[in-house]
Structure formats: structure tokens, C-alpha cells
């Protein structure tokens, strides 16, 4: 029936302002919010779930039709029993991370170009560099080549900024004939919708050919069976010895042991890593002690407006759900992301 209430459970500490904005989408929405642990009985009648950590079993949520996630990565969700129910749609917050992560990547490239880690080490020692004008001569980013592994929303926003800074952009993409996914959430004024910026687009199988041309390589792909360890010893060996790799996707897309070897042997010049094969990164990992590595604790996509921006994706999808329109950022079970 068109006027049947739709029970929505938000397992997230949304403010009253956000909840009221969501409720204003339709009078049919009956939205309840749990800031902490959700009691199992609360799932019994829900049709829609917005969640970050809380997931019911299929038996606990017999009427569930759609799960909206608070984050972009799906690899920690897809093997849950509730996610394997074919009739349940799963959508993510992909798209809201494009701007902060693109800015993070630019920041990491500038950090290596300007030798910020070395400057900070000298500062910690209260030491003025010997012959500073010889030690610190940055090439700068203008005229450098950036290779983006995976041309989704993050890669496209990074390309837009890098292009404006005068960098040459190359990118890999699964489907070279398809510009941008029609049902991706994209914030206004961001990205490269028609893939016009890259000087060349490469199929994923040609990753080695692309990285050989690059001064910086940024890995943005999701973790699937196909992308696990896609950056391996062979790919790293094809990179320039002066190049830097940045990973903001998932840690296991890079073979971490092969990366450690490449950094130790000077096969590549450096790495900025926000994600790791094991998180938190173990205290005994050699990466902690490497002077050519910058480590951050999986925060590149975070910012002070994260919750507000994630709720905007949910709001748009609620509107689409009410109107029987395709949802944005749908999980494709065949592709695995």
C-alpha cells in the first residue's frame, strides 16, 4: 500500500537536526535512532537499516530490505550472513570521501616533494641542516606524472586537483568505455565525470606499463579477490626509483612484504600509507621505523563534516527508496564492491 509506514532504524549517533531532516523526506518514514548497541528485538519490524557497526542476523530482521552503510568500504560487510541475503540491497557512503582523500593525497605528495619528514626530524633535534640549499631542492608537483590506480570518485577528484596544479595524470580503469557510474554519489563541483583529464587511461591489466611512467602512484581501488596484492613485487619493480606510492584504498591491495623490500632496497623512493594489511599496524612492523614512509591511522577520509555529509547520501537514497528509484552506491555482488 502506498501509505504503509516504512520502519527505519539508524544505528548511529545522528543529531536531532539530521534526524528531523531525514523524517522530512516523507510522512511514511518511522525513524528510530540508537546511539550505542542495538537490542536484537529492535530489528524485528525494520525495513531499512543505517549502520556503522551493528548488523542483525537474518532471523532478527525478517523484513529488512535495505542497508545503508556509514562508510565506503564493503569488504568487512559482504561476508556477514545478513549481507548475503540476495533480496537485501546494500549501499555505501562512497563519494563523500573524494574531497578529503584527494586533499590528503596532494598533502602527501607535497610532503615528499618538500622533504617534510626530514625537516621534522631536524626540528626534533633542534638542528639546522648542513648546506640547506643543497639538501632541500624540491622538484615541485608541476610537470610531474601522477598515476591513479582506480578511477572512481576519489581518483577523479584527485585528478581534477592535480590537473589544476599542472601535473600529468594517468589512470587505470576497469571499463575504459564507460565514463562514470550513473548511480555513484558525487558531490557538486567535484571530480571528472567524463574522464577527460587523464592523458591516458589504462586497463587494469596494464598497471605495470602505467606505473613505469609515474612519479607518484595513488592506489584507490576497493579490496576484492581481483585487487588483493595487485601491487606486488613485479609492479613495484617497474616503478621509477624516484617514485612514491600512496595507498588510501585498502591495505591488502599492496603486498606489504614486497613493499617493505622495495623501500629497503631503494626500488622506490617512498610511501605514504593510510591503510594496512593488519590494522592497527603492529608495533613490530618495519614500516614504523622507515624514514621514507609516512604513516597515518586510516583517517584520510575523515573530516569534521563526515556525519553530515554521510547523512546527505542517506537522505537522497531515502527519497529514491520512497519513489521506487534506483539507489545510489549500490553494492554489486558479482563485482564484490
CSV table of C-alpha atoms in Angstrom, one decimal:
chain,number,residue,atom,x,y,z
A,1,UNK,CA,0.0,0.0,0.0
A,2,UNK,CA,1.4,3.5,-0.9
A,3,UNK,CA,0.7,4.9,2.6
A,4,UNK,CA,2.2,2.0,4.6
A,5,UNK,CA,4.8,3.2,7.1
A,6,UNK,CA,8.4,2.4,6.5
A,7,UNK,CA,10.3,1.5,9.7
A,8,UNK,CA,13.9,2.8,9.6
A,9,UNK,CA,16.5,2.1,12.3
A,10,UNK,CA,19.5,4.4,12.5
A,11,UNK,CA,22.3,2.7,14.4
A,12,UNK,CA,24.3,5.8,14.6
A,13,UNK,CA,24.5,8.9,16.8
A,14,UNK,CA,22.7,11.3,14.5
A,15,UNK,CA,21.8,14.7,15.8
A,16,UNK,CA,18.1,15.7,16.1
A,17,UNK,CA,18.7,18.2,13.2
A,18,UNK,CA,19.8,15.4,10.9
A,19,UNK,CA,17.0,13.0,12.1
A,20,UNK,CA,14.4,15.7,11.5
A,21,UNK,CA,15.8,16.3,8.0
A,22,UNK,CA,15.5,12.6,7.3
A,23,UNK,CA,12.0,12.4,8.6
A,24,UNK,CA,11.0,15.3,6.4
A,25,UNK,CA,11.7,13.2,3.3
A,26,UNK,CA,8.3,11.5,3.8
A,27,UNK,CA,5.5,11.1,6.3
A,28,UNK,CA,5.7,7.4,5.7
A,29,UNK,CA,9.1,7.2,7.4
A,30,UNK,CA,9.1,6.0,11.0
A,31,UNK,CA,12.7,6.6,12.1
A,32,UNK,CA,14.2,5.4,15.4
A,33,UNK,CA,17.8,6.0,16.5
A,34,UNK,CA,20.2,4.0,18.7
A,35,UNK,CA,23.4,5.7,19.5
A,36,UNK,CA,25.0,2.6,21.0
A,37,UNK,CA,24.4,-1.1,20.9
A,38,UNK,CA,21.1,-2.1,19.3
A,39,UNK,CA,18.9,-4.6,21.2
A,40,UNK,CA,18.1,-7.5,18.9
A,41,UNK,CA,14.4,-7.1,19.2
A,42,UNK,CA,14.7,-3.6,17.7
A,43,UNK,CA,15.3,-5.2,14.3
A,44,UNK,CA,12.1,-7.2,14.2
A,45,UNK,CA,10.0,-4.8,12.2
A,46,UNK,CA,12.5,-2.6,10.3
A,47,UNK,CA,12.6,-2.3,6.5
A,48,UNK,CA,15.7,0.0,6.4
A,49,UNK,CA,18.9,0.0,8.4
A,50,UNK,CA,21.5,2.7,8.6
A,51,UNK,CA,24.6,1.4,10.4
A,52,UNK,CA,28.2,1.6,11.1
A,53,UNK,CA,29.0,-1.4,13.4
A,54,UNK,CA,25.6,-3.0,14.2
A,55,UNK,CA,24.3,-5.8,12.0
A,56,UNK,CA,21.4,-8.1,12.8
A,57,UNK,CA,21.2,-11.8,11.9
A,58,UNK,CA,18.7,-12.7,9.1
A,59,UNK,CA,16.4,-14.1,11.7
A,60,UNK,CA,16.5,-10.9,13.8
A,61,UNK,CA,15.5,-8.8,10.8
A,62,UNK,CA,13.0,-10.8,8.7
A,63,UNK,CA,11.5,-7.7,7.0
A,64,UNK,CA,14.8,-5.9,6.2
A,65,UNK,CA,15.1,-4.8,2.6
A,66,UNK,CA,17.9,-2.2,2.5
A,67,UNK,CA,21.1,-1.5,4.5
A,68,UNK,CA,22.8,1.9,4.1
A,69,UNK,CA,26.4,2.0,5.4
A,70,UNK,CA,28.0,4.9,7.1
A,71,UNK,CA,31.3,4.3,5.2
A,72,UNK,CA,32.5,3.4,1.8
A,73,UNK,CA,34.4,0.1,2.1
A,74,UNK,CA,32.3,-3.1,1.8
A,75,UNK,CA,35.0,-5.8,2.3
A,76,UNK,CA,34.2,-6.1,6.0
A,77,UNK,CA,30.5,-6.4,5.4
A,78,UNK,CA,30.0,-8.7,2.4
A,79,UNK,CA,30.7,-12.0,4.3
A,80,UNK,CA,28.2,-11.3,7.0
A,81,UNK,CA,25.1,-13.5,6.8
A,82,UNK,CA,22.7,-10.6,6.5
A,83,UNK,CA,24.7,-9.1,3.6
A,84,UNK,CA,24.4,-12.4,1.7
A,85,UNK,CA,20.6,-12.2,1.6
A,86,UNK,CA,20.1,-11.6,-2.1
A,87,UNK,CA,16.8,-9.6,-1.5
A,88,UNK,CA,18.6,-7.0,0.7
A,89,UNK,CA,20.1,-4.0,-1.1
A,90,UNK,CA,23.3,-2.7,0.3
A,91,UNK,CA,24.5,0.9,-0.3
A,92,UNK,CA,27.5,2.8,0.9
A,93,UNK,CA,28.6,6.3,1.6
A,94,UNK,CA,31.0,6.3,-1.3
A,95,UNK,CA,31.6,9.7,-2.8
A,96,UNK,CA,31.7,11.8,0.3
A,97,UNK,CA,35.4,10.8,0.8
A,98,UNK,CA,36.5,12.2,-2.5
A,99,UNK,CA,37.5,15.7,-1.4
A,100,UNK,CA,39.2,14.9,1.9
A,101,UNK,CA,41.1,11.9,0.5
A,102,UNK,CA,42.2,13.8,-2.6
A,103,UNK,CA,43.5,16.6,-0.4
A,104,UNK,CA,45.3,14.0,1.8
A,105,UNK,CA,47.0,12.6,-1.4
A,106,UNK,CA,48.1,16.1,-2.5
A,107,UNK,CA,49.4,16.7,1.0
A,108,UNK,CA,51.4,13.5,1.0
A,109,UNK,CA,52.9,14.3,-2.5
A,110,UNK,CA,53.8,17.8,-1.2
A,111,UNK,CA,55.3,16.3,1.9
A,112,UNK,CA,57.7,14.1,-0.1
A,113,UNK,CA,58.5,16.9,-2.6
A,114,UNK,CA,59.3,19.3,0.2
A,115,UNK,CA,61.0,16.6,2.4
A,116,UNK,CA,58.8,17.4,5.3
A,117,UNK,CA,59.7,14.2,7.3
A,118,UNK,CA,63.4,15.2,7.1
A,119,UNK,CA,62.6,18.8,8.2
A,120,UNK,CA,60.6,17.5,11.2
A,121,UNK,CA,63.4,15.2,12.2
A,122,UNK,CA,65.8,18.1,12.1
A,123,UNK,CA,63.4,20.2,14.1
A,124,UNK,CA,63.0,17.5,16.7
A,125,UNK,CA,66.8,17.5,17.1
A,126,UNK,CA,66.9,21.4,17.2
A,127,UNK,CA,69.3,21.1,14.3
A,128,UNK,CA,69.9,23.5,11.4
A,129,UNK,CA,70.6,21.5,8.3
A,130,UNK,CA,74.1,21.4,6.8
A,131,UNK,CA,74.2,23.2,3.4
A,132,UNK,CA,70.4,23.5,3.4
A,133,UNK,CA,70.2,25.0,-0.1
A,134,UNK,CA,71.8,21.8,-1.4
A,135,UNK,CA,69.7,19.4,0.7
A,136,UNK,CA,66.3,21.0,0.1
A,137,UNK,CA,65.7,21.5,-3.6
A,138,UNK,CA,62.2,20.3,-4.3
A,139,UNK,CA,61.2,19.4,-7.9
A,140,UNK,CA,57.6,20.5,-7.2
A,141,UNK,CA,54.5,18.8,-8.4
A,142,UNK,CA,54.0,20.8,-11.6
A,143,UNK,CA,55.2,18.8,-14.5
A,144,UNK,CA,55.3,15.5,-12.5
A,145,UNK,CA,53.3,12.5,-13.6
A,146,UNK,CA,50.6,11.1,-11.3
A,147,UNK,CA,49.2,7.6,-11.8
A,148,UNK,CA,45.8,6.8,-10.2
A,149,UNK,CA,45.0,3.1,-9.7
A,150,UNK,CA,41.2,3.0,-9.9
A,151,UNK,CA,39.3,5.9,-11.5
A,152,UNK,CA,36.3,6.2,-9.1
A,153,UNK,CA,35.1,9.2,-7.2
A,154,UNK,CA,38.3,9.7,-5.2
A,155,UNK,CA,40.6,9.2,-8.3
A,156,UNK,CA,38.5,11.7,-10.3
A,157,UNK,CA,38.6,14.4,-7.7
A,158,UNK,CA,42.3,13.8,-7.2
A,159,UNK,CA,42.8,14.1,-10.9
A,160,UNK,CA,40.9,17.4,-11.0
A,161,UNK,CA,43.1,19.0,-8.4
A,162,UNK,CA,46.4,17.5,-9.7
A,163,UNK,CA,45.5,18.7,-13.2
A,164,UNK,CA,44.9,22.3,-11.9
A,165,UNK,CA,48.4,22.1,-10.3
A,166,UNK,CA,50.0,21.2,-13.6
A,167,UNK,CA,50.5,17.5,-13.2
A,168,UNK,CA,50.2,15.0,-15.9
A,169,UNK,CA,47.5,12.4,-14.9
A,170,UNK,CA,47.4,8.8,-16.0
A,171,UNK,CA,44.8,6.3,-14.6
A,172,UNK,CA,43.7,2.7,-14.7
A,173,UNK,CA,40.0,1.8,-15.1
A,174,UNK,CA,38.1,-1.4,-15.4
A,175,UNK,CA,35.8,-0.3,-18.1
A,176,UNK,CA,37.5,2.2,-20.4
A,177,UNK,CA,34.4,2.8,-22.5
A,178,UNK,CA,32.2,3.8,-19.5
A,179,UNK,CA,32.9,7.3,-18.1
A,180,UNK,CA,31.3,7.4,-14.6
A,181,UNK,CA,28.9,5.0,-12.9
A,182,UNK,CA,25.4,6.5,-13.3
A,183,UNK,CA,24.4,5.6,-9.7
A,184,UNK,CA,27.5,6.9,-8.0
A,185,UNK,CA,27.1,9.7,-5.4
A,186,UNK,CA,29.1,12.7,-6.5
A,187,UNK,CA,29.3,16.0,-4.6
A,188,UNK,CA,28.6,19.0,-6.8
A,189,UNK,CA,31.6,20.6,-8.5
A,190,UNK,CA,33.9,17.7,-7.8
A,191,UNK,CA,35.6,15.1,-10.0
A,192,UNK,CA,36.0,14.4,-13.7
A,193,UNK,CA,32.6,12.9,-14.8
A,194,UNK,CA,33.6,12.2,-18.4
A,195,UNK,CA,37.2,11.1,-17.7
A,196,UNK,CA,38.6,13.9,-19.8
A,197,UNK,CA,41.6,14.7,-17.6
A,198,UNK,CA,43.9,11.7,-17.8
A,199,UNK,CA,46.3,11.8,-20.7
A,200,UNK,CA,45.9,8.1,-21.0
A,201,UNK,CA,43.6,5.5,-19.4
A,202,UNK,CA,44.9,2.0,-19.0
A,203,UNK,CA,43.1,-1.3,-18.4
A,204,UNK,CA,43.8,-2.8,-15.0
A,205,UNK,CA,46.0,-5.5,-16.7
A,206,UNK,CA,48.4,-2.7,-17.9
A,207,UNK,CA,49.1,-1.4,-14.4
A,208,UNK,CA,52.8,-2.1,-14.8
A,209,UNK,CA,53.0,-0.1,-18.0
A,210,UNK,CA,51.4,2.9,-16.3
A,211,UNK,CA,53.4,2.9,-13.1
A,212,UNK,CA,56.7,2.9,-15.1
A,213,UNK,CA,55.7,6.4,-16.3
A,214,UNK,CA,54.8,7.8,-12.9
A,215,UNK,CA,56.5,10.0,-10.2
A,216,UNK,CA,53.6,9.3,-7.8
A,217,UNK,CA,51.2,6.4,-7.8
A,218,UNK,CA,48.0,6.5,-5.7
A,219,UNK,CA,46.1,3.3,-5.1
A,220,UNK,CA,42.3,3.9,-4.6
A,221,UNK,CA,40.8,0.6,-5.6
A,222,UNK,CA,38.5,-1.4,-3.2
A,223,UNK,CA,39.6,-4.8,-1.9
A,224,UNK,CA,38.3,-7.7,-3.9
A,225,UNK,CA,39.7,-11.1,-4.9
A,226,UNK,CA,40.9,-9.4,-8.1
A,227,UNK,CA,42.6,-6.5,-6.4
A,228,UNK,CA,44.3,-8.3,-3.5
A,229,UNK,CA,48.0,-7.8,-3.9
A,230,UNK,CA,47.6,-6.2,-7.3
A,231,UNK,CA,50.6,-4.1,-6.4
A,232,UNK,CA,53.2,-6.8,-6.0
A,233,UNK,CA,56.9,-7.2,-6.3
A,234,UNK,CA,56.6,-7.2,-10.1
A,235,UNK,CA,54.6,-3.9,-10.2
A,236,UNK,CA,56.9,-2.2,-7.7
A,237,UNK,CA,60.0,-3.3,-9.7
A,238,UNK,CA,58.5,-1.4,-12.7
A,239,UNK,CA,58.2,1.9,-10.8
A,240,UNK,CA,60.9,4.6,-11.0
A,241,UNK,CA,63.4,4.5,-8.2
A,242,UNK,CA,62.5,8.1,-7.5
A,243,UNK,CA,58.7,7.4,-7.3
A,244,UNK,CA,56.4,7.4,-4.3
A,245,UNK,CA,53.4,5.2,-3.7
A,246,UNK,CA,50.3,6.3,-1.7
A,247,UNK,CA,47.7,3.9,-0.5
A,248,UNK,CA,44.3,5.2,0.6
A,249,UNK,CA,42.1,2.2,-0.5
A,250,UNK,CA,42.7,-1.0,1.4
A,251,UNK,CA,45.9,-2.3,2.8
A,252,UNK,CA,45.8,-5.7,1.1
A,253,UNK,CA,45.7,-4.2,-2.4
A,254,UNK,CA,49.5,-3.9,-1.9
A,255,UNK,CA,51.7,-6.8,-1.0
A,256,UNK,CA,53.1,-5.3,2.2
A,257,UNK,CA,56.2,-7.5,2.4
A,258,UNK,CA,57.1,-6.7,-1.2
A,259,UNK,CA,56.6,-3.0,-0.4
A,260,UNK,CA,58.9,-3.2,2.6
A,261,UNK,CA,61.5,-4.9,0.5
A,262,UNK,CA,61.2,-2.3,-2.3
A,263,UNK,CA,61.5,0.6,0.2
A,264,UNK,CA,64.5,-1.0,1.9
A,265,UNK,CA,66.3,-1.7,-1.4
A,266,UNK,CA,65.7,1.7,-3.0
A,267,UNK,CA,63.5,0.2,-5.7
A,268,UNK,CA,61.1,3.1,-5.0
A,269,UNK,CA,61.8,6.3,-3.0
A,270,UNK,CA,58.9,6.3,-0.5
A,271,UNK,CA,55.4,5.5,0.5
A,272,UNK,CA,52.5,7.3,2.3
A,273,UNK,CA,50.2,4.7,3.8
A,274,UNK,CA,46.8,5.2,5.4
A,275,UNK,CA,45.7,1.6,5.2
A,276,UNK,CA,47.5,-1.7,6.1
A,277,UNK,CA,47.0,-5.4,5.8
A,278,UNK,CA,46.6,-5.6,9.5
A,279,UNK,CA,45.1,-2.7,11.4
A,280,UNK,CA,46.2,-1.3,13.8
A,281,UNK,CA,49.6,-1.7,12.2
A,282,UNK,CA,51.6,-4.0,14.6
A,283,UNK,CA,54.2,-2.2,16.7
A,284,UNK,CA,56.9,-4.5,15.3
A,285,UNK,CA,56.2,-3.7,11.6
A,286,UNK,CA,59.4,-2.4,9.9
A,287,UNK,CA,57.3,0.4,8.3
A,288,UNK,CA,57.2,2.3,11.6
A,289,UNK,CA,61.0,2.8,11.5
A,290,UNK,CA,61.4,3.7,7.9
A,291,UNK,CA,62.5,7.3,7.2
A,292,UNK,CA,61.0,7.1,3.7
A,293,UNK,CA,57.5,6.2,4.9
A,294,UNK,CA,54.7,8.4,6.2
A,295,UNK,CA,52.0,6.5,8.3
A,296,UNK,CA,48.5,7.6,9.2
A,297,UNK,CA,46.0,5.5,11.1
A,298,UNK,CA,43.3,5.1,8.4
A,299,UNK,CA,42.0,8.7,8.7
A,300,UNK,CA,42.4,10.1,5.2
A,301,UNK,CA,38.7,10.1,4.5
A,302,UNK,CA,37.7,11.7,7.8
A,303,UNK,CA,36.8,15.3,8.4
A,304,UNK,CA,34.7,17.4,10.8
A,305,UNK,CA,31.6,17.2,8.5
A,306,UNK,CA,31.7,13.5,7.9
A,307,UNK,CA,28.4,12.6,9.7
A,308,UNK,CA,26.6,15.5,8.0
A,309,UNK,CA,27.9,14.5,4.5
A,310,UNK,CA,27.1,10.8,5.0
A,311,UNK,CA,23.6,11.7,6.1
A,312,UNK,CA,23.1,13.5,2.8
A,313,UNK,CA,23.7,10.3,0.9
A,314,UNK,CA,21.2,8.5,3.1
A,315,UNK,CA,18.7,11.4,2.6
A,316,UNK,CA,18.9,11.2,-1.2
A,317,UNK,CA,18.6,7.4,-1.1
A,318,UNK,CA,15.6,7.6,1.2
A,319,UNK,CA,14.0,9.9,-1.3
A,320,UNK,CA,14.8,7.4,-4.1
A,321,UNK,CA,13.5,4.4,-2.0
A,322,UNK,CA,10.2,6.1,-1.3
A,323,UNK,CA,9.8,6.9,-5.1
A,324,UNK,CA,10.9,3.4,-6.2
A,325,UNK,CA,14.0,4.7,-8.0
A,326,UNK,CA,17.4,3.0,-8.1
A,327,UNK,CA,19.6,3.7,-5.1
A,328,UNK,CA,23.0,5.3,-5.2
A,329,UNK,CA,26.2,3.5,-4.4
A,330,UNK,CA,24.7,0.0,-4.7
A,331,UNK,CA,26.8,-3.0,-3.8
A,332,UNK,CA,27.2,-5.3,-6.8
A,333,UNK,CA,27.5,-8.8,-5.5
A,334,UNK,CA,29.0,-10.0,-8.8
A,335,UNK,CA,31.8,-7.4,-8.7
A,336,UNK,CA,32.3,-7.7,-5.0
A,337,UNK,CA,32.1,-3.9,-4.4
